[in-house]
Coordinates of C-alpha atoms in Angstrom, one line a residue:
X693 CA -57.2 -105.3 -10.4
X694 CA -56.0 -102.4 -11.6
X695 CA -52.3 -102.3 -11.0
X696 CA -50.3 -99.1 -10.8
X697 CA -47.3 -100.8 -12.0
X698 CA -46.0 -103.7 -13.8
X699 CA -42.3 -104.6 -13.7
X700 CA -42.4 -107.4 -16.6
X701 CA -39.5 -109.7 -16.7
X702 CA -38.7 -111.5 -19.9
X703 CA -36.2 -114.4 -21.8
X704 CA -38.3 -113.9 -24.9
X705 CA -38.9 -110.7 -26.7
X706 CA -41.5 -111.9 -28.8
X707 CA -43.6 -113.1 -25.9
X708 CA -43.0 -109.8 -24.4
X709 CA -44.1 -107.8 -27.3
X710 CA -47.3 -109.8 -27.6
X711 CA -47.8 -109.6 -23.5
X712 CA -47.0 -105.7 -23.9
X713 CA -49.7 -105.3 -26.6
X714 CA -51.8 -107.2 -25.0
X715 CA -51.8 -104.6 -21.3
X716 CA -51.7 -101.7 -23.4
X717 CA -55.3 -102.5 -25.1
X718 CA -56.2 -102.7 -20.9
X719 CA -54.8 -99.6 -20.4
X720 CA -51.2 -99.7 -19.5
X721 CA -48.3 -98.3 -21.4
X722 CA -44.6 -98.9 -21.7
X723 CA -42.4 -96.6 -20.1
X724 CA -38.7 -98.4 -20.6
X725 CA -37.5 -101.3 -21.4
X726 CA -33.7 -102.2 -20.3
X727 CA -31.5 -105.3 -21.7
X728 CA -30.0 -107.3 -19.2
X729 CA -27.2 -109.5 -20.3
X730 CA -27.1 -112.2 -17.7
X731 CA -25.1 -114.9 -19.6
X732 CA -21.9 -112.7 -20.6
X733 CA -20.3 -115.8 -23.3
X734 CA -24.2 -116.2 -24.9
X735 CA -26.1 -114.3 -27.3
X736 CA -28.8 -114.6 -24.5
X737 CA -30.4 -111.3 -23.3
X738 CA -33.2 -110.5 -20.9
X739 CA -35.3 -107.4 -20.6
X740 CA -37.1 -105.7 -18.1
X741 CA -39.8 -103.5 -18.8
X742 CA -41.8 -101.2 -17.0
X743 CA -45.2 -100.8 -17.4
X744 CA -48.0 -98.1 -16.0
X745 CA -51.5 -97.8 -15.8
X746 CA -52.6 -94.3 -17.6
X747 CA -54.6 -92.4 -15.7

């Protein structure tokens, strides 16, 4: 489809780095990634990542 941009949304960073790899062999690469600590008395952390089709 060709998306210009991927806002990817994780609870799992391995799952993300494997999901990450996987669009950047189709041609999109990271540009950040931010921790969002949702659950302030857990060691629980989610990221968001932001992803962009080269051109």
């Amino acid at each position: 489809m060709k998306i210009p941009k991927i806002i990817y949304i994780s609870c799992n960073i391995a799952t993300c780095a494997r999901d990450i790899k996987y669009l950047s062999a189709y041609g999109y690469e990271l540009i950040e990634v931010t921790p969002v600590d949702l659950f302030s008395n857990s060691s629980h952390i989610e990221s968001v990542s932001l992803l962009s089709l080269k051109k």
